[in-house]
Amino acid sequence: MNADVSTQYRPLDSQSVVDYVRQRAELRDIFRPGEALEAVEVGDGNLNLVFKVWARAEPSRTVVLKQALPYLRLVGDSWPLPTDRARIEAEALKIEYSLVPQHTPRVYFYDPDLYLTAMQNLDRHIIMRKGLNAGVKYPLFAEHIGLFLAKTLGCTSDLVLDYKTKKEEVARFTNPELCKITEDLVFTEPYRKTERNQYHKELEPQVLAWQADDALRTEVAQMKEKFMTQAQALIHGDLHTGSIMVNQEETYAIDPEFAFYGPMGFDVGAVIGNLFLNYAAQEARIPDPVKRADFQKYLTDTVISLWKVFVREFQRHIWDRVDPINMPKAYQDDYMLRILQDSAGMGACKMMRRVIGLAGVSDIRGIEDVTGKSIAASLALNIGRALIMRRREIRTIEDLVEIATSCRPSYPWTH
Ligand code: SR1
Ligand code: MG
C-alpha cells in the first residue's frame, strides 16, 4: 500500500458501507437508528469507489459516499495514486458550495482516515454526457454553468482574495500527482507514440499527422506551460460533461478532485471542448440531417450563451467590485479576452486527448459503427486543431464557434 495511506484505511464494500453509515453521527438527520438500509457501489469513473445508501422504507432519504482508492481504478494497483485528492475534493466542494450552493452537492462530512466524503445524493439527475449522447437538451445548463464558472473562478482569484489568503489557498490546493495526470494525458501523450494512447486503428493516419505536426505541438506546449504555471484561480480541473449532473431544472458540478490553482480557461475550455466533442459525435449518432443540425445548433447555442452568462456574472460579481483605478475597463476587457482565447486552446487539448489518449469519452468511443466513429473522431480532431491554432484570431465567442463549425471530418481519407 502507498506510504501516504492511513493505517485505519480500508476500502468499503456494499455491506461494510451500511455499518459505517450507521456509526456516523453526522447522518442521524437522514437515517434513523436501527432502520434497514440498502447500498450499492455505482462508481463508473476512472478513480474511486462511489456508494449510494438509502433507507429501505423511504428511498428519498439517501446519501452518496465517495471513497478514494490508493490506485487508479481504471488501470489497477500498478498505478498508485495519492489519497490526498479526497481531501482536496472535499475542501473544493465546500468552497464551491459556499459560492454556488444551487450547483454544488452538499458535503455532510469528510473522513480523513478512510479518504471518504459523504455528500448529497443527486438522485433525480443524470450524468450530462449520457443525456447528450441520447440527444436530450438541457435548456438551463448554459445559465447555470456560466454562473458556476464566474463565481468559482472569479471569487477564488487575486481579483477577490486578499494577497495572503490567495497564497495560502494555492498551498492548500497543491495537487501535484493529479496535475501530473493532466500534464501527461492531456498535453503530452496524445502528441507522441505511447502505449497508453487508445485510438482505434482506422484513425491512425490522422493521429500520426497530428503527432508529426511541429506547429501543433508548439501550441500545445504553450497551453501545457500555462496549465503548469498560471495560478489564476481555484479551478475544478476536470469539468467535462461526465463531471456534471443535470435534469431539466438543475445543474450540479461534481468530482473536483483535480482542483488546484490553475488557469481559468482550463475549466471554461473543458465545458466548451466537451460540448464540441458531443457535436462531433452527433455526426454519427443522429442519422437524420435535419435532427442532427437541430441538436448541433443547440450545442453551439449553448457554447455561446454559457460564455455570455459567464461574462455577465463575472461583471456582476467581480468587475463591479474591483478598484477601477488599477484595473481599468481596458484591463478588464483584455482579461476576459485572454480567458476566451485560453478556453479555445485548452478546450482544444481536452478534445484531442479524448480522441487519441487514455480515458476516451463515450460520445465518440461509444459509437459502434467504425465508419461513424472515424468520422466523429476525425471531426473532433479537426475542431481541436483549428481552435488551438487559430485562438489568437478569436475576439468573440461567435468567432470561436465559427472556427469550430467550419471544420469537416477528414475521414474517409482522400489519399
Ligand atoms: C487516469 S485518470 C483519467 C482521466 O479521468 C479523469 O476524469 C481525468 O479526466 C483524467 O485525465
Ligand atoms: Mg471524475
CSV table of C-alpha atoms and ligand atoms in Angstrom, one decimal:
chain,number,residue,atom,x,y,z
A,1,MET,CA,0.0,0.0,0.0
A,2,ASN,CA,1.1,3.6,-0.6
A,3,ALA,CA,3.3,5.3,2.1
A,4,ASP,CA,0.7,8.1,2.4
A,5,VAL,CA,-2.2,5.8,3.3
A,6,SER,CA,-3.6,6.0,6.8
A,7,THR,CA,-3.3,2.8,9.0
A,8,GLN,CA,-7.0,2.9,9.5
A,9,TYR,CA,-7.8,2.9,5.8
A,10,ARG,CA,-9.8,0.1,4.3
A,11,PRO,CA,-11.8,0.2,1.2
A,12,LEU,CA,-15.5,-0.3,1.9
A,13,ASP,CA,-17.9,-2.5,0.0
A,14,SER,CA,-21.7,-2.5,-0.3
A,15,GLN,CA,-22.1,-4.4,3.0
A,16,SER,CA,-19.5,-2.6,5.2
A,17,VAL,CA,-20.6,0.8,4.0
A,18,VAL,CA,-24.0,0.2,5.7
A,19,ASP,CA,-22.4,-0.4,9.1
A,20,TYR,CA,-20.2,2.6,8.5
A,21,VAL,CA,-23.1,4.9,7.8
A,22,ARG,CA,-24.9,3.7,10.9
A,23,GLN,CA,-22.0,4.8,13.1
A,24,ARG,CA,-21.8,8.3,11.7
A,25,ALA,CA,-23.5,10.9,13.9
A,26,GLU,CA,-23.5,13.4,11.0
A,27,LEU,CA,-26.0,11.3,9.2
A,28,ARG,CA,-28.6,10.9,12.0
A,29,ASP,CA,-30.8,13.6,10.5
A,30,ILE,CA,-31.1,11.3,7.4
A,31,PHE,CA,-31.2,7.8,8.8
A,32,ARG,CA,-33.0,6.5,11.9
A,33,PRO,CA,-31.1,4.3,14.4
A,34,GLY,CA,-31.5,0.6,13.5
A,35,GLU,CA,-33.6,1.0,10.4
A,36,ALA,CA,-33.0,-1.1,7.3
A,37,LEU,CA,-30.5,0.5,4.9
A,38,GLU,CA,-29.6,-0.6,1.3
A,39,ALA,CA,-26.4,0.2,-0.6
A,40,VAL,CA,-24.9,-0.3,-4.0
A,41,GLU,CA,-21.5,0.6,-5.5
A,42,VAL,CA,-22.1,2.7,-8.6
A,43,GLY,CA,-18.7,4.2,-9.4
A,44,ASP,CA,-18.2,4.2,-13.2
A,45,GLY,CA,-15.4,6.8,-13.2
A,46,ASN,CA,-11.7,6.2,-13.6
A,47,LEU,CA,-10.6,6.7,-10.0
A,48,ASN,CA,-12.8,6.0,-7.0
A,49,LEU,CA,-15.4,3.9,-5.2
A,50,VAL,CA,-18.9,5.5,-5.1
A,51,PHE,CA,-21.7,4.1,-2.9
A,52,LYS,CA,-25.3,5.1,-2.8
A,53,VAL,CA,-27.0,4.3,0.5
A,54,TRP,CA,-30.7,4.7,1.2
A,55,ALA,CA,-33.4,3.9,3.7
A,56,ARG,CA,-35.4,0.9,2.5
A,57,ALA,CA,-38.6,2.3,3.9
A,58,GLU,CA,-38.1,5.7,2.2
A,59,PRO,CA,-35.5,5.7,-0.6
A,60,SER,CA,-35.6,9.5,-0.9
A,61,ARG,CA,-33.6,9.5,2.4
A,62,THR,CA,-30.3,8.8,0.8
A,63,VAL,CA,-26.6,9.7,0.8
A,64,VAL,CA,-23.6,9.2,-1.5
A,65,LEU,CA,-20.2,8.2,-0.1
A,66,LYS,CA,-17.2,8.6,-2.3
A,67,GLN,CA,-14.0,6.9,-1.3
A,68,ALA,CA,-10.6,7.3,-2.8
A,69,LEU,CA,-8.7,4.1,-3.7
A,70,PRO,CA,-4.9,4.4,-3.3
A,71,TYR,CA,-4.5,3.4,-7.0
A,72,LEU,CA,-6.2,4.3,-10.3
A,73,ARG,CA,-9.3,2.2,-10.7
A,74,LEU,CA,-9.2,2.4,-14.5
A,75,VAL,CA,-5.8,0.7,-14.6
A,76,GLY,CA,-5.3,-1.1,-11.3
A,77,ASP,CA,-2.8,-1.1,-8.5
A,78,SER,CA,0.1,-0.8,-10.9
A,79,TRP,CA,-0.7,2.9,-11.0
A,80,PRO,CA,-0.6,4.3,-7.4
A,81,LEU,CA,-2.5,7.5,-6.7
A,82,PRO,CA,-2.3,9.7,-3.6
A,83,THR,CA,-5.4,9.6,-1.4
A,84,ASP,CA,-4.9,13.4,-0.6
A,85,ARG,CA,-7.1,14.0,-3.6
A,86,ALA,CA,-10.1,13.1,-1.4
A,87,ARG,CA,-9.2,15.9,1.0
A,88,ILE,CA,-8.7,18.3,-2.0
A,89,GLU,CA,-12.1,17.3,-3.4
A,90,ALA,CA,-14.0,17.7,-0.1
A,91,GLU,CA,-12.4,21.1,0.5
A,92,ALA,CA,-13.0,22.3,-3.0
A,93,LEU,CA,-16.7,21.2,-2.8
A,94,LYS,CA,-17.1,23.2,0.4
A,95,ILE,CA,-15.7,26.4,-1.3
A,96,GLU,CA,-17.9,25.8,-4.3
A,97,TYR,CA,-20.9,25.2,-2.1
A,98,SER,CA,-20.3,28.5,-0.3
A,99,LEU,CA,-20.3,30.3,-3.6
A,100,VAL,CA,-22.9,28.4,-5.7
A,101,PRO,CA,-24.9,26.1,-3.4
A,102,GLN,CA,-27.5,25.6,-6.1
A,103,HIS,CA,-24.9,23.9,-8.4
A,104,THR,CA,-22.8,22.0,-5.8
A,105,PRO,CA,-23.6,18.8,-3.9
A,106,ARG,CA,-23.7,19.4,-0.2
A,107,VAL,CA,-20.9,17.8,1.8
A,108,TYR,CA,-22.1,16.1,5.1
A,109,PHE,CA,-18.6,15.2,6.3
A,110,TYR,CA,-15.1,14.2,5.2
A,111,ASP,CA,-13.4,11.3,6.9
A,112,PRO,CA,-9.6,11.7,6.7
A,113,ASP,CA,-8.9,8.1,7.8
A,114,LEU,CA,-10.9,6.5,5.0
A,115,TYR,CA,-10.4,9.3,2.5
A,116,LEU,CA,-14.2,9.4,2.2
A,117,THR,CA,-16.7,12.2,1.6
A,118,ALA,CA,-20.4,11.8,2.4
A,119,MET,CA,-22.5,14.1,0.3
A,120,GLN,CA,-25.9,14.8,-1.1
A,121,ASN,CA,-27.2,12.1,-3.5
A,122,LEU,CA,-28.2,13.7,-6.7
A,123,ASP,CA,-30.7,11.0,-7.4
A,124,ARG,CA,-33.0,13.0,-9.7
A,125,HIS,CA,-30.2,13.9,-12.1
A,126,ILE,CA,-28.1,12.1,-14.7
A,127,ILE,CA,-24.5,12.5,-15.9
A,128,MET,CA,-24.8,15.1,-18.6
A,129,ARG,CA,-22.7,13.2,-21.1
A,130,LYS,CA,-25.2,10.3,-21.1
A,131,GLY,CA,-28.1,12.7,-21.7
A,132,LEU,CA,-26.3,14.5,-24.5
A,133,ASN,CA,-25.4,11.1,-26.1
A,134,ALA,CA,-29.1,10.3,-26.1
A,135,GLY,CA,-30.0,13.6,-27.7
A,136,VAL,CA,-31.5,15.3,-24.7
A,137,LYS,CA,-31.3,19.1,-24.5
A,138,TYR,CA,-30.8,21.0,-21.2
A,139,PRO,CA,-32.1,24.5,-21.7
A,140,LEU,CA,-31.0,25.9,-18.4
A,141,PHE,CA,-27.5,24.4,-18.5
A,142,ALA,CA,-25.8,27.4,-20.0
A,143,GLU,CA,-27.3,29.8,-17.4
A,144,HIS,CA,-26.3,27.5,-14.6
A,145,ILE,CA,-22.7,26.6,-15.7
A,146,GLY,CA,-22.0,30.2,-16.7
A,147,LEU,CA,-22.8,31.3,-13.2
A,148,PHE,CA,-20.9,28.4,-11.6
A,149,LEU,CA,-17.8,29.3,-13.6
A,150,ALA,CA,-17.9,33.0,-13.0
A,151,LYS,CA,-18.3,32.7,-9.2
A,152,THR,CA,-16.0,29.8,-8.6
A,153,LEU,CA,-13.2,31.2,-10.8
A,154,GLY,CA,-13.6,34.9,-10.1
A,155,CYS,CA,-14.1,34.6,-6.3
A,156,THR,CA,-11.1,32.4,-5.8
A,157,SER,CA,-8.7,34.6,-7.8
A,158,ASP,CA,-6.5,37.6,-6.9
A,159,LEU,CA,-9.3,39.8,-8.1
A,160,VAL,CA,-11.2,39.0,-4.9
A,161,LEU,CA,-9.0,37.2,-2.4
A,162,ASP,CA,-6.5,39.3,-0.3
A,163,TYR,CA,-2.8,38.9,-1.0
A,164,LYS,CA,-2.2,36.5,1.9
A,165,THR,CA,-5.2,34.3,1.7
A,166,LYS,CA,-4.6,33.7,-2.0
A,167,LYS,CA,-1.1,32.3,-1.4
A,168,GLU,CA,-2.4,30.2,1.5
A,169,GLU,CA,-5.1,28.8,-0.8
A,170,VAL,CA,-2.6,28.0,-3.5
A,171,ALA,CA,-0.6,26.0,-0.9
A,172,ARG,CA,-3.7,24.2,0.5
A,173,PHE,CA,-4.8,23.1,-3.0
A,174,THR,CA,-1.4,22.0,-4.3
A,175,ASN,CA,-2.3,18.8,-6.1
A,176,PRO,CA,0.9,17.6,-7.8
A,177,GLU,CA,0.0,14.0,-8.7
A,178,LEU,CA,-3.4,14.7,-10.2
A,179,CYS,CA,-1.9,17.7,-12.1
A,180,LYS,CA,0.7,15.3,-13.4
A,181,ILE,CA,-2.0,13.0,-14.8
A,182,THR,CA,-3.4,16.0,-16.7
A,183,GLU,CA,0.0,17.1,-17.9
A,184,ASP,CA,0.7,13.6,-19.2
A,185,LEU,CA,-2.7,12.6,-20.5
A,186,VAL,CA,-3.9,16.0,-21.9
A,187,PHE,CA,-0.8,17.8,-23.0
A,188,THR,CA,1.9,15.2,-23.6
A,189,GLU,CA,1.0,11.7,-24.6
A,190,PRO,CA,-1.5,12.3,-27.4
A,191,TYR,CA,1.3,14.0,-29.3
A,192,ARG,CA,3.8,11.1,-29.2
A,193,LYS,CA,3.8,7.4,-29.6
A,194,THR,CA,3.0,5.9,-26.2
A,195,GLU,CA,1.5,2.6,-25.0
A,196,ARG,CA,-1.3,4.4,-23.2
A,197,ASN,CA,-2.8,6.0,-26.3
A,198,GLN,CA,-6.0,4.2,-27.3
A,199,TYR,CA,-7.3,5.5,-30.6
A,200,HIS,CA,-8.9,2.9,-33.0
A,201,LYS,CA,-6.7,1.8,-35.9
A,202,GLU,CA,-8.8,3.4,-38.7
A,203,LEU,CA,-7.8,6.8,-37.2
A,204,GLU,CA,-4.1,6.1,-37.3
A,205,PRO,CA,-3.3,8.3,-40.4
A,206,GLN,CA,-4.7,11.4,-38.8
A,207,VAL,CA,-3.2,10.7,-35.4
A,208,LEU,CA,0.3,10.2,-37.0
A,209,ALA,CA,-0.2,13.5,-38.9
A,210,TRP,CA,-1.1,15.3,-35.6
A,211,GLN,CA,2.0,13.8,-33.9
A,212,ALA,CA,4.2,14.9,-36.8
A,213,ASP,CA,2.9,18.4,-36.7
A,214,ASP,CA,5.5,20.7,-35.2
A,215,ALA,CA,3.3,23.8,-35.2
A,216,LEU,CA,0.5,22.0,-33.4
A,217,ARG,CA,2.9,20.6,-30.8
A,218,THR,CA,4.3,24.1,-30.2
A,219,GLU,CA,0.9,25.5,-29.4
A,220,VAL,CA,0.1,22.5,-27.2
A,221,ALA,CA,3.4,23.1,-25.3
A,222,GLN,CA,2.3,26.7,-24.7
A,223,MET,CA,-1.0,25.5,-23.2
A,224,LYS,CA,0.8,23.0,-21.0
A,225,GLU,CA,3.2,25.7,-19.8
A,226,LYS,CA,0.2,27.9,-18.9
A,227,PHE,CA,-1.5,25.0,-17.1
A,228,MET,CA,1.6,24.4,-15.0
A,229,THR,CA,2.5,28.0,-14.2
A,230,GLN,CA,-0.6,30.2,-14.0
A,231,ALA,CA,-2.1,30.1,-10.5
A,232,GLN,CA,-5.0,32.3,-11.6
A,233,ALA,CA,-7.9,30.7,-9.6
A,234,LEU,CA,-9.1,27.6,-7.8
A,235,ILE,CA,-10.2,25.6,-10.9
A,236,HIS,CA,-12.3,22.4,-10.8
A,237,GLY,CA,-9.6,20.8,-13.0
A,238,ASP,CA,-11.8,18.1,-14.7
A,239,LEU,CA,-15.0,19.9,-15.7
A,240,HIS,CA,-16.1,17.6,-18.5
A,241,THR,CA,-19.7,16.6,-19.1
A,242,GLY,CA,-19.1,13.4,-17.1
A,243,SER,CA,-18.5,15.7,-14.1
A,244,ILE,CA,-21.8,17.5,-14.5
A,245,MET,CA,-25.2,16.1,-13.3
A,246,VAL,CA,-28.3,17.6,-14.8
A,247,ASN,CA,-32.0,17.4,-15.3
A,248,GLN,CA,-34.4,19.9,-17.0
A,249,GLU,CA,-34.3,22.2,-13.9
A,250,GLU,CA,-31.0,21.8,-12.2
A,251,THR,CA,-27.2,21.5,-12.8
A,252,TYR,CA,-24.6,20.3,-10.4
A,253,ALA,CA,-20.8,20.2,-10.9
A,254,ILE,CA,-19.3,17.1,-9.1
A,255,ASP,CA,-15.9,15.5,-8.7
A,256,PRO,CA,-13.4,18.3,-8.2
A,257,GLU,CA,-10.6,16.0,-7.1
A,258,PHE,CA,-8.3,17.5,-9.8
A,259,ALA,CA,-8.8,21.0,-8.2
A,260,PHE,CA,-5.8,23.3,-7.9
A,261,TYR,CA,-4.8,26.9,-8.6
A,262,GLY,CA,-4.6,27.0,-12.4
A,263,PRO,CA,-5.8,29.0,-15.4
A,264,MET,CA,-9.5,29.8,-15.6
A,265,GLY,CA,-9.5,28.9,-19.3
A,266,PHE,CA,-8.9,25.2,-18.4
A,267,ASP,CA,-12.4,24.9,-16.8
A,268,VAL,CA,-14.2,27.1,-19.3
A,269,GLY,CA,-12.4,25.2,-22.1
A,270,ALA,CA,-13.3,21.8,-20.6
A,271,VAL,CA,-17.0,22.6,-20.8
A,272,ILE,CA,-16.8,24.1,-24.3
A,273,GLY,CA,-14.5,21.3,-25.6
A,274,ASN,CA,-16.8,18.6,-24.3
A,275,LEU,CA,-19.8,20.2,-25.9
A,276,PHE,CA,-17.9,20.2,-29.2
A,277,LEU,CA,-16.9,16.6,-28.6
A,278,ASN,CA,-20.6,15.8,-28.5
A,279,TYR,CA,-21.2,18.0,-31.5
A,280,ALA,CA,-18.7,15.9,-33.4
A,281,ALA,CA,-20.2,12.6,-32.1
A,282,GLN,CA,-23.6,13.6,-33.3
A,283,GLU,CA,-22.2,13.5,-36.9
A,284,ALA,CA,-22.6,9.7,-36.5
A,285,ARG,CA,-25.1,9.4,-33.7
A,286,ILE,CA,-28.0,11.2,-35.4
A,287,PRO,CA,-28.5,9.9,-38.9
A,288,ASP,CA,-31.3,12.3,-39.9
A,289,PRO,CA,-29.6,15.5,-41.1
A,290,VAL,CA,-32.4,17.8,-40.0
A,291,LYS,CA,-32.5,16.4,-36.5
A,292,ARG,CA,-28.7,16.4,-36.4
A,293,ALA,CA,-28.4,20.1,-37.4
A,294,ASP,CA,-31.0,21.0,-34.8
A,295,PHE,CA,-29.1,19.2,-32.0
A,296,GLN,CA,-25.7,20.6,-33.1
A,297,LYS,CA,-27.3,24.1,-33.1
A,298,TYR,CA,-28.5,23.5,-29.6
A,299,LEU,CA,-24.9,22.6,-28.7
A,300,THR,CA,-23.3,25.7,-30.4
A,301,ASP,CA,-26.0,28.0,-28.9
A,302,THR,CA,-25.2,26.6,-25.5
A,303,VAL,CA,-21.5,27.4,-26.0
A,304,ILE,CA,-22.4,31.0,-27.0
A,305,SER,CA,-24.8,31.5,-24.1
A,306,LEU,CA,-22.7,29.9,-21.4
A,307,TRP,CA,-19.8,32.3,-22.3
A,308,LYS,CA,-22.2,35.3,-22.3
A,309,VAL,CA,-23.6,34.3,-18.9
A,310,PHE,CA,-20.0,33.9,-17.7
A,311,VAL,CA,-19.1,37.4,-18.8
A,312,ARG,CA,-22.3,38.9,-17.4
A,313,GLU,CA,-21.9,37.2,-14.0
A,314,PHE,CA,-18.2,38.0,-13.9
A,315,GLN,CA,-19.1,41.6,-14.4
A,316,ARG,CA,-21.7,41.5,-11.6
A,317,HIS,CA,-19.7,39.6,-9.0
A,318,ILE,CA,-16.1,40.6,-9.8
A,319,TRP,CA,-15.5,43.6,-12.0
A,320,ASP,CA,-18.3,45.7,-10.4
A,321,ARG,CA,-16.4,45.3,-7.1
A,322,VAL,CA,-12.8,45.9,-8.1
A,323,ASP,CA,-10.8,49.1,-7.9
A,324,PRO,CA,-11.1,50.7,-11.3
A,325,ILE,CA,-8.0,52.9,-10.8
A,326,ASN,CA,-5.7,49.9,-11.0
A,327,MET,CA,-8.0,47.7,-13.1
A,328,PRO,CA,-9.5,50.0,-15.7
A,329,LYS,CA,-12.0,48.8,-18.2
A,330,ALA,CA,-9.4,48.1,-20.9
A,331,TYR,CA,-7.6,45.8,-18.5
A,332,GLN,CA,-10.9,44.1,-17.6
A,333,ASP,CA,-11.7,43.6,-21.3
A,334,ASP,CA,-8.3,42.2,-22.0
A,335,TYR,CA,-8.6,39.8,-19.0
A,336,MET,CA,-11.8,38.4,-20.4
A,337,LEU,CA,-10.3,38.1,-23.9
A,338,ARG,CA,-7.4,36.1,-22.5
A,339,ILE,CA,-9.7,33.7,-20.8
A,340,LEU,CA,-11.7,33.3,-24.0
A,341,GLN,CA,-8.5,32.5,-26.1
A,342,ASP,CA,-7.2,30.2,-23.3
A,343,SER,CA,-10.5,28.4,-23.3
A,344,ALA,CA,-10.2,27.8,-27.0
A,345,GLY,CA,-6.7,26.5,-26.7
A,346,MET,CA,-7.2,24.4,-23.6
A,347,GLY,CA,-10.6,23.1,-24.7
A,348,ALA,CA,-8.9,22.0,-27.9
A,349,CYS,CA,-6.4,20.0,-25.9
A,350,LYS,CA,-9.2,18.4,-23.9
A,351,MET,CA,-10.9,17.4,-27.1
A,352,MET,CA,-7.9,15.9,-28.8
A,353,ARG,CA,-6.8,13.9,-25.7
A,354,ARG,CA,-10.3,12.3,-25.5
A,355,VAL,CA,-9.9,11.0,-29.1
A,356,ILE,CA,-6.2,9.9,-29.1
A,357,GLY,CA,-5.3,9.2,-25.5
A,358,LEU,CA,-6.1,7.1,-22.4
A,359,ALA,CA,-9.6,7.7,-21.0
A,360,GLY,CA,-11.6,8.5,-24.1
A,361,VAL,CA,-15.2,9.6,-23.9
A,362,SER,CA,-18.3,7.6,-24.6
A,363,ASP,CA,-19.6,10.2,-27.0
A,364,ILE,CA,-17.1,9.0,-29.6
A,365,ARG,CA,-15.7,5.7,-28.3
A,366,GLY,CA,-19.2,4.5,-27.7
A,367,ILE,CA,-20.2,4.7,-31.4
A,368,GLU,CA,-20.2,1.1,-32.6
A,369,ASP,CA,-20.1,1.6,-36.3
A,370,VAL,CA,-16.4,2.1,-37.2
A,371,THR,CA,-17.1,4.4,-40.1
A,372,GLY,CA,-19.3,6.6,-37.9
A,373,LYS,CA,-16.7,6.5,-35.1
A,374,SER,CA,-14.0,7.5,-37.5
A,375,ILE,CA,-16.0,10.4,-38.9
A,376,ALA,CA,-16.8,11.7,-35.4
A,377,ALA,CA,-13.2,11.3,-34.2
A,378,SER,CA,-11.8,12.9,-37.2
A,379,LEU,CA,-14.1,15.9,-36.9
A,380,ALA,CA,-13.2,16.3,-33.2
A,381,LEU,CA,-9.5,16.3,-34.1
A,382,ASN,CA,-10.0,18.9,-36.8
A,383,ILE,CA,-12.1,21.1,-34.5
A,384,GLY,CA,-9.4,20.8,-31.8
A,385,ARG,CA,-6.6,21.7,-34.2
A,386,ALA,CA,-8.4,24.7,-35.6
A,387,LEU,CA,-9.3,26.0,-32.2
A,388,ILE,CA,-5.8,25.9,-30.8
A,389,MET,CA,-4.0,27.1,-33.9
A,390,ARG,CA,-6.4,30.0,-34.6
A,391,ARG,CA,-7.1,31.0,-31.0
A,392,ARG,CA,-5.3,34.4,-31.3
A,393,GLU,CA,-7.8,35.4,-34.0
A,394,ILE,CA,-10.7,34.9,-31.6
A,395,ARG,CA,-12.3,38.2,-30.3
A,396,THR,CA,-15.8,37.0,-29.5
A,397,ILE,CA,-17.5,33.7,-28.6
A,398,GLU,CA,-19.1,33.8,-32.1
A,399,ASP,CA,-15.6,33.8,-33.6
A,400,LEU,CA,-14.8,30.6,-31.6
A,401,VAL,CA,-18.0,28.9,-32.7
A,402,GLU,CA,-17.4,29.9,-36.4
A,403,ILE,CA,-13.9,28.4,-36.3
A,404,ALA,CA,-15.3,25.1,-34.9
A,405,THR,CA,-18.4,24.8,-37.1
A,406,SER,CA,-16.4,25.5,-40.3
A,407,CYS,CA,-14.5,22.2,-39.7
A,408,ARG,CA,-15.3,19.0,-41.5
A,409,PRO,CA,-14.2,15.4,-40.9
A,410,SER,CA,-11.2,14.2,-43.0
A,411,TYR,CA,-12.5,10.6,-42.9
A,412,PRO,CA,-12.8,8.8,-45.3
A,413,TRP,CA,-9.3,9.7,-46.3
A,414,THR,CA,-9.0,11.0,-49.9
A,415,HIS,CA,-5.4,9.8,-50.4
B,1,SR1,C1,-6.1,8.3,-15.4
B,1,SR1,S1,-7.4,9.2,-15.0
B,1,SR1,C2,-8.1,9.6,-16.5
B,1,SR1,C3,-8.9,10.8,-16.5
B,1,SR1,O1,-10.1,10.6,-15.7
B,1,SR1,C4,-10.4,11.8,-15.1
B,1,SR1,O2,-11.7,12.1,-15.2
B,1,SR1,C5,-9.5,12.9,-15.7
B,1,SR1,O3,-10.0,13.5,-16.8
B,1,SR1,C6,-8.3,12.0,-16.1
B,1,SR1,O4,-7.5,12.6,-17.0
B,2,MG,MG,-14.0,12.5,-12.1
